[in-house]
PDB file of C-alpha atoms in Angstrom:
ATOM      1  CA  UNK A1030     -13.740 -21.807  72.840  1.00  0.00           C
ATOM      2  CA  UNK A1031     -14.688 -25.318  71.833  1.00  0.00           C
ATOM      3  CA  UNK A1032     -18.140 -27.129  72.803  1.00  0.00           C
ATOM      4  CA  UNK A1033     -19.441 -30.356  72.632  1.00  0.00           C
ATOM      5  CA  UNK A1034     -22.534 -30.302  70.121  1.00  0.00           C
ATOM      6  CA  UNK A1035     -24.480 -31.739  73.043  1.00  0.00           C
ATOM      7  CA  UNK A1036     -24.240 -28.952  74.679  1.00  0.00           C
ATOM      8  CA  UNK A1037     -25.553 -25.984  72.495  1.00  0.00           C
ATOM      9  CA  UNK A1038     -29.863 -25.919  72.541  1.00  0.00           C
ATOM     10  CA  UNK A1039     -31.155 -25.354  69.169  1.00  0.00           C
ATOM     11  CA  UNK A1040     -33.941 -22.754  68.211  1.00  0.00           C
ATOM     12  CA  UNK A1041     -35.156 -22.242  64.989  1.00  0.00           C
ATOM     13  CA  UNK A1042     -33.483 -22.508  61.426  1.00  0.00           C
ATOM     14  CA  UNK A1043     -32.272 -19.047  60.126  1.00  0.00           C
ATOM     15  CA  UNK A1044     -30.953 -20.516  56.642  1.00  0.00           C
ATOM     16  CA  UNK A1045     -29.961 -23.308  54.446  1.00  0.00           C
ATOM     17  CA  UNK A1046     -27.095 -23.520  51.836  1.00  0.00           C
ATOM     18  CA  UNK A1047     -25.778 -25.721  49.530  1.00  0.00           C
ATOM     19  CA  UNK A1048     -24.012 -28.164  51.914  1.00  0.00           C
ATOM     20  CA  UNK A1049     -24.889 -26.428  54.972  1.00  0.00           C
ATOM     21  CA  UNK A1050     -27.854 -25.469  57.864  1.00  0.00           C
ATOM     22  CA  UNK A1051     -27.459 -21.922  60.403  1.00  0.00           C
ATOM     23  CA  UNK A1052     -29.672 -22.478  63.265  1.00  0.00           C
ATOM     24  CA  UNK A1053     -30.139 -19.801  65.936  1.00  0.00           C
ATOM     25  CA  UNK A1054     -28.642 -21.002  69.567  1.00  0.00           C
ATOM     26  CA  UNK A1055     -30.930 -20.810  72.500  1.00  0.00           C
ATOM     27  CA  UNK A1056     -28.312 -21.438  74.839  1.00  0.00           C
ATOM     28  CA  UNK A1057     -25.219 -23.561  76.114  1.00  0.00           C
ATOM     29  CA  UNK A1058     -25.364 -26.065  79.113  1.00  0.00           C
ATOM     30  CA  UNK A1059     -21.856 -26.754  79.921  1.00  0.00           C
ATOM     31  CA  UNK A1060     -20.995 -30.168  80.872  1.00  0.00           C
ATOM     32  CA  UNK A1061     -17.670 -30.226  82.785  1.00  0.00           C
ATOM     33  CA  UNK A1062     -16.591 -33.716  81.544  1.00  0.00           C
ATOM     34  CA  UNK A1063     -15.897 -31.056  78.094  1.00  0.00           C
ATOM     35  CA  UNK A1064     -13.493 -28.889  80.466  1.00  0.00           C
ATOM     36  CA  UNK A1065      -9.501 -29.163  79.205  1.00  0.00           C
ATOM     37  CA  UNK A1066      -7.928 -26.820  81.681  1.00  0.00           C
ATOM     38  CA  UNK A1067      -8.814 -23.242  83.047  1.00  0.00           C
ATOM     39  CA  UNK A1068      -8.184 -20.804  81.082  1.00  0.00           C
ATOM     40  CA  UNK A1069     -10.673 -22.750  78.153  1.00  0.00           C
ATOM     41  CA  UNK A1070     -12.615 -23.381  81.037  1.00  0.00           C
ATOM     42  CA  UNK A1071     -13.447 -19.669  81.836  1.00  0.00           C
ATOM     43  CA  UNK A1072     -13.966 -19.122  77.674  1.00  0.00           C
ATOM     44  CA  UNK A1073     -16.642 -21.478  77.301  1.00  0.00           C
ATOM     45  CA  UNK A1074     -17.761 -20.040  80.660  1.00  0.00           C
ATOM     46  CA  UNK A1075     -18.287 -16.439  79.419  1.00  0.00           C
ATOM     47  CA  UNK A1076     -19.186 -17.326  75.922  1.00  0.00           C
ATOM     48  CA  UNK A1077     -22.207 -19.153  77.332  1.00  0.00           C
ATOM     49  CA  UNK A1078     -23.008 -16.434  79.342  1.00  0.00           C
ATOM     50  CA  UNK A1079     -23.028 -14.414  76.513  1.00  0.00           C
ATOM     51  CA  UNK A1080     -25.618 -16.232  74.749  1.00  0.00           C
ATOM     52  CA  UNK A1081     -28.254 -13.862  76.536  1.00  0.00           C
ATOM     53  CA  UNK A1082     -26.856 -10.410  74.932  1.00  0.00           C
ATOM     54  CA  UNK A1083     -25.792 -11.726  71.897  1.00  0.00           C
ATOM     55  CA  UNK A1084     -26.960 -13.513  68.944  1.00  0.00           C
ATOM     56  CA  UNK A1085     -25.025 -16.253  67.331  1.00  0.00           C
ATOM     57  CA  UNK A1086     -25.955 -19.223  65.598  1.00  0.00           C
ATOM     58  CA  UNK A1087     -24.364 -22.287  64.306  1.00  0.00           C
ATOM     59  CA  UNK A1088     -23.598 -23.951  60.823  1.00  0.00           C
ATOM     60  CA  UNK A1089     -23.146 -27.879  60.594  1.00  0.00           C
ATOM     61  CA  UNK A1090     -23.446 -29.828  57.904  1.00  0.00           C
ATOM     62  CA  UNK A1091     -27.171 -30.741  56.280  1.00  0.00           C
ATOM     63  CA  UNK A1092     -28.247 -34.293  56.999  1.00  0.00           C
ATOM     64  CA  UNK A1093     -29.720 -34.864  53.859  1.00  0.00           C
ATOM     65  CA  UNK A1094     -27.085 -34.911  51.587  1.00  0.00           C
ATOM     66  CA  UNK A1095     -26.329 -37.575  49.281  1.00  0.00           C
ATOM     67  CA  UNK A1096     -22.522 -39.234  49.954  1.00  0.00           C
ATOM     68  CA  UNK A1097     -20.457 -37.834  47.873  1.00  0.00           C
ATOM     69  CA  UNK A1098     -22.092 -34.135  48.781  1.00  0.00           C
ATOM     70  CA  UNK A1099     -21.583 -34.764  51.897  1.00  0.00           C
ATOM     71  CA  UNK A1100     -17.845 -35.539  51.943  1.00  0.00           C
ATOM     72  CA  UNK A1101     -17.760 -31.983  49.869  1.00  0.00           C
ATOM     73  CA  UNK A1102     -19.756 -30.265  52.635  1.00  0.00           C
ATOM     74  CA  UNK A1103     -17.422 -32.091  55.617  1.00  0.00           C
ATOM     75  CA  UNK A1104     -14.060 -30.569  53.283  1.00  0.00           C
ATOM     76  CA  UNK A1105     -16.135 -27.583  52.842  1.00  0.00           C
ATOM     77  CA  UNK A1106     -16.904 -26.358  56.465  1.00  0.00           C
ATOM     78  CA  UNK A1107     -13.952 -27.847  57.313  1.00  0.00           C
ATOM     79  CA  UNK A1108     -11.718 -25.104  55.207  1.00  0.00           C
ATOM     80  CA  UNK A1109     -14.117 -22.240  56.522  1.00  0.00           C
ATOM     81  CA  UNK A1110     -13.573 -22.918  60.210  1.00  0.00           C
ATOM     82  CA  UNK A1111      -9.986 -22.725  59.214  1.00  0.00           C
ATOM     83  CA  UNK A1112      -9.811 -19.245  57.264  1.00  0.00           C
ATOM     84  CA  UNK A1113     -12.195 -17.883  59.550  1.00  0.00           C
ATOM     85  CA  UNK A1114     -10.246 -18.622  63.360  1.00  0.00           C
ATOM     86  CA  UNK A1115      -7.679 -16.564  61.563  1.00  0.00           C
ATOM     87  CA  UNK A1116      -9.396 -13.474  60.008  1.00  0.00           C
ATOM     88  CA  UNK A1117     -10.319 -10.817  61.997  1.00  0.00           C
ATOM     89  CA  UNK A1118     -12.269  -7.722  59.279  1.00  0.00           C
ATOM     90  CA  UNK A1119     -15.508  -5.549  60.300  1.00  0.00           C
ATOM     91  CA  UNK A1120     -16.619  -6.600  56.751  1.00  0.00           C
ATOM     92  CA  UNK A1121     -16.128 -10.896  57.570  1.00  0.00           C
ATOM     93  CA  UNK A1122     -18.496 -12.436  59.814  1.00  0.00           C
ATOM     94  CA  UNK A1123     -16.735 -13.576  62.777  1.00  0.00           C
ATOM     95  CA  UNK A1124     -16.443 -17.416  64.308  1.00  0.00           C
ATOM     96  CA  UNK A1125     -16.854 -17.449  68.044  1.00  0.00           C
ATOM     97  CA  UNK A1126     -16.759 -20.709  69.307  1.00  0.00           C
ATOM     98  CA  UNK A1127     -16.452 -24.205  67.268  1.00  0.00           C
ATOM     99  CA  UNK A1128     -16.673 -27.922  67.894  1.00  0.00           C
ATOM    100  CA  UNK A1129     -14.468 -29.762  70.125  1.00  0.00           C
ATOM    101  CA  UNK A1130     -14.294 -32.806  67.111  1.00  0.00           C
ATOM    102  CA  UNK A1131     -12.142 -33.259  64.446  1.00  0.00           C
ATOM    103  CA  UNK A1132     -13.615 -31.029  61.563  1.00  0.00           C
ATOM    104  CA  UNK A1133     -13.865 -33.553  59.212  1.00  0.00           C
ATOM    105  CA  UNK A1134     -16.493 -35.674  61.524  1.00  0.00           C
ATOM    106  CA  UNK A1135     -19.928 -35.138  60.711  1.00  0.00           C
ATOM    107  CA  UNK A1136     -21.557 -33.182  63.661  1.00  0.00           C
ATOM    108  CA  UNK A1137     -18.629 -30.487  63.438  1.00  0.00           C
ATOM    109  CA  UNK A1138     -20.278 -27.098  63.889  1.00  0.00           C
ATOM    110  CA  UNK A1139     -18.873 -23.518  63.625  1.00  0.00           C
ATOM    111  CA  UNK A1140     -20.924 -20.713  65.685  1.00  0.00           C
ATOM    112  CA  UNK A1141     -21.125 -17.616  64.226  1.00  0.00           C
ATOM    113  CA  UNK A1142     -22.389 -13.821  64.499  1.00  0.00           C
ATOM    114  CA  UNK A1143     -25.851 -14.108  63.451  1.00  0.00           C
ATOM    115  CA  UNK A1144     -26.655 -11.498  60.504  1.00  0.00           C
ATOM    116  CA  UNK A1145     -29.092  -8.880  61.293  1.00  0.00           C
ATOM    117  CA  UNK A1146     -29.396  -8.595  57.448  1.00  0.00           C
ATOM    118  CA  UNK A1147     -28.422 -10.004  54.340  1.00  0.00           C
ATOM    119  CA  UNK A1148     -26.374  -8.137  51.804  1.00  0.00           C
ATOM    120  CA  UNK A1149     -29.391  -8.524  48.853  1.00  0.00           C
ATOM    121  CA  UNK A1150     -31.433  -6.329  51.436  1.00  0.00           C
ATOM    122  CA  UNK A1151     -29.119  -4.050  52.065  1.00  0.00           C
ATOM    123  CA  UNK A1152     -28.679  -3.481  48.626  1.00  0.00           C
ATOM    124  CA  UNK A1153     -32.453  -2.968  47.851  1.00  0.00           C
ATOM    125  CA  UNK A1154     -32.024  -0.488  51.085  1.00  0.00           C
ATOM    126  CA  UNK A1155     -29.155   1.316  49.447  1.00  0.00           C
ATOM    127  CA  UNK A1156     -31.117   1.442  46.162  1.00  0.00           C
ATOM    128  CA  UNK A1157     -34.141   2.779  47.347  1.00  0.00           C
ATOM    129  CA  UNK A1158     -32.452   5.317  49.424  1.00  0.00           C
ATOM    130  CA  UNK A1159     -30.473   6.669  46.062  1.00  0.00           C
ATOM    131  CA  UNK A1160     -34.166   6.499  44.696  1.00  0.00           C
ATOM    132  CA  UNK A1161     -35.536   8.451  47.064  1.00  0.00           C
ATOM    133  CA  UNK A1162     -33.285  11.242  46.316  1.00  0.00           C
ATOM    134  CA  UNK A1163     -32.540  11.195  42.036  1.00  0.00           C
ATOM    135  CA  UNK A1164     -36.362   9.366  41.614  1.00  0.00           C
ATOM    136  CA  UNK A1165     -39.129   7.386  41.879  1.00  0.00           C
ATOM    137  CA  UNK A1166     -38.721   3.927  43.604  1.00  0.00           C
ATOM    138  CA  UNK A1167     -40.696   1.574  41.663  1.00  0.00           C
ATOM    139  CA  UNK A1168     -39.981  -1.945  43.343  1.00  0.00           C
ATOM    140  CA  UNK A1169     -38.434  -4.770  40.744  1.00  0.00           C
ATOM    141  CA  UNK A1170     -38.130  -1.824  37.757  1.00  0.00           C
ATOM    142  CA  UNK A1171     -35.932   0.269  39.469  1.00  0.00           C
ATOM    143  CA  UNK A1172     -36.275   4.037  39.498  1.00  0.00           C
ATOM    144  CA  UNK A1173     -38.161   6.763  37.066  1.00  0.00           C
ATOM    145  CA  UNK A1174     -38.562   9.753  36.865  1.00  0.00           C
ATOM    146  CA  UNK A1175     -35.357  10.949  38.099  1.00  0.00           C
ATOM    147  CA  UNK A1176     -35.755  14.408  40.095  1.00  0.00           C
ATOM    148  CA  UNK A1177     -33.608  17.792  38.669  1.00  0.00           C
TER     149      UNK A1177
END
């Protein structure tokens, strides 16, 4: 479903990239003048509903960008909305709902799964784990003392 940026509450910021800010959604108000016929009526319906159970947040463009990053960032997200309405993988973060603007205008917005972890943790989790079985876990030096 599409949404007006209007109509998504904000929480807190979860992360910041290079062209790009993820803040955590609080909720969606719909505003019917946003409605384009029923059947996208009843999807923005239930995915606002959903807000409750789930956790999603969404990625627009940072505000502080000088010009010329910012065109990159607009091209950027842009091209990511794209690739992403069209893969569907366990392994790829999924895009559930977008803007209901052009993508190349400045408060586009994608709204994503929100990650319960990042993939440097869960490497440091995997790590330690294979330490706590062949050695000793010893933080930012690895493992010693492997065990026979």
């Amino acid at each position: 479903p599409q949404f007006a940026f209007n109509e998504v509450t904000l929480g807190r910021m979860v992360g910041q990239g290079g062209f790009s800010v993820v803040t955590k959604i609080e909720s969606i108000d719909l505003d019917e003048v946003n409605e384009t016929g029923e059947e996208e009526s009843k999807a923005r319906s239930d995915f606002a509903a959903s807000i409750r159970e789930n956790h999603y947040v969404l990625k627009t463009l940072r505000t502080d960008l000088p010009e010329e990053e910012y065109v990159k960032g607009i091209v950027d997200l842009a091209i990511e909305a794209e690739f992403l309405s069209v893969l569907k993988h366990p392994n790829i973060i999924s895009m559930r709902a977008m803007a209901n603007s052009d993508p190349h205008e400045s408060k586009f917005f994608v709204i994503l799964d929100r990650l319960t972890s990042t993939l440097d943790r869960k490497f440091n989790q995997w790590r330690k784990e294979v330490g706590d079985n062949s050695g000793m876990w010893l933080g930012p030096f690895g493992y010693c003392c492997a065990k026979e």
